[in-house]
Amino acid sequence: MAAQREKARREDHEVALLFEAPGIRDIFELNLADRVLRLSALESSVGTLLVGGSTAVAWEDVRHVTGGQSVDGHKAGTAVMTSGNRELVGYHGRDALVSLRHVRELRRAIFINRSSSAMGVRLYSGESVALPPAADGTQMVLLLHRIGNVLELRAEPIPHDWSDLQIWQEFDFSMTHRAPTTAYGR
């Protein structure tokens, strides 16, 4: 218990060292002018973060296990399962979900939007923010980083014609694959 308290104290100190960033109530759209927002510790840990309009997602947990999934169900890498036997990041229908109850297992995630409509992020509290659709050969991807006990959402512009693989490589995501298990039960 003392180790957990010390870890929480360190994470609170990390957050205190961060530069000022607007909250989700301060801006309505992440774009080239307003590229970052930071959720509070409470917003970062309660409920589910829902990303509507994304067509692909990639994630990395604190052990550097990475995976990816498209809205069509195609998967790459390794799924990160929570202690509740649910995926930490994944799709439910056409919406990407991040389980905030287990957010301390998440290191980062990236959400890609290949559609012609905007991408939106909604919290359990009902607060939301949007990312614009692709325009002038540029699209915005949403980066979600956990820093200490808070989540930071960042919009990053990339060329619209890049493949998902190129985007993953640009942000240093390399898919983790589990070693095959043997037929011998050791």
mmCIF file of N, CA and C in Angstrom, residues 10-11 21 23 47 68 80 82 99 115 117 123 150 178 180:
data_model
loop_
_atom_site.group_PDB
_atom_site.id
_atom_site.type_symbol
_atom_site.label_atom_id
_atom_site.label_comp_id
_atom_site.label_asym_id
_atom_site.label_seq_id
_atom_site.Cartn_x
_atom_site.Cartn_y
_atom_site.Cartn_z
ATOM 1 N N ARG A 10 4.355 10.366 -6.950
ATOM 2 C CA ARG A 10 5.253 10.651 -8.071
ATOM 3 C C ARG A 10 4.465 11.098 -9.297
ATOM 4 N N GLU A 11 3.353 10.396 -9.584
ATOM 5 C CA GLU A 11 2.541 10.751 -10.746
ATOM 6 C C GLU A 11 1.916 12.130 -10.580
ATOM 7 N N ALA A 21 -2.426 23.627 -20.036
ATOM 8 C CA ALA A 21 -3.170 23.219 -21.227
ATOM 9 C C ALA A 21 -4.652 23.388 -20.938
ATOM 10 N N GLY A 23 -8.649 22.608 -20.752
ATOM 11 C CA GLY A 23 -9.424 21.412 -20.460
ATOM 12 C C GLY A 23 -10.472 21.179 -21.528
ATOM 13 N N GLY A 47 -15.485 6.095 -16.045
ATOM 14 C CA GLY A 47 -16.298 5.746 -17.201
ATOM 15 C C GLY A 47 -15.485 5.278 -18.387
ATOM 16 N N GLY A 68 -3.399 -2.957 -32.835
ATOM 17 C CA GLY A 68 -4.205 -2.046 -33.632
ATOM 18 C C GLY A 68 -5.452 -2.747 -34.120
ATOM 19 N N VAL A 80 -4.753 -5.695 -25.520
ATOM 20 C CA VAL A 80 -4.430 -5.541 -24.105
ATOM 21 C C VAL A 80 -5.724 -5.756 -23.334
ATOM 22 N N THR A 82 -7.924 -6.083 -19.845
ATOM 23 C CA THR A 82 -7.949 -5.569 -18.475
ATOM 24 C C THR A 82 -8.218 -6.712 -17.510
ATOM 25 N N SER A 99 -11.325 2.077 -21.885
ATOM 26 C CA SER A 99 -11.811 1.841 -20.529
ATOM 27 C C SER A 99 -10.980 2.668 -19.550
ATOM 28 N N SER A 115 -12.690 8.844 -42.830
ATOM 29 C CA SER A 115 -13.970 9.255 -43.406
ATOM 30 C C SER A 115 -13.958 10.750 -43.728
ATOM 31 N N SER A 117 -16.176 12.790 -42.545
ATOM 32 C CA SER A 117 -16.855 13.501 -41.458
ATOM 33 C C SER A 117 -15.886 13.716 -40.292
ATOM 34 N N LEU A 123 -16.795 12.076 -23.197
ATOM 35 C CA LEU A 123 -16.547 11.497 -21.882
ATOM 36 C C LEU A 123 -17.856 11.039 -21.260
ATOM 37 N N VAL A 150 -3.288 11.723 -15.541
ATOM 38 C CA VAL A 150 -4.179 12.463 -16.434
ATOM 39 C C VAL A 150 -3.946 12.048 -17.884
ATOM 40 N N ARG A 178 2.383 -12.113 -30.079
ATOM 41 C CA ARG A 178 2.653 -13.138 -29.067
ATOM 42 C C ARG A 178 3.362 -14.322 -29.716
ATOM 43 N N PRO A 180 4.042 -18.117 -30.491
ATOM 44 C CA PRO A 180 3.100 -19.239 -30.556
ATOM 45 C C PRO A 180 3.280 -20.162 -29.358
#
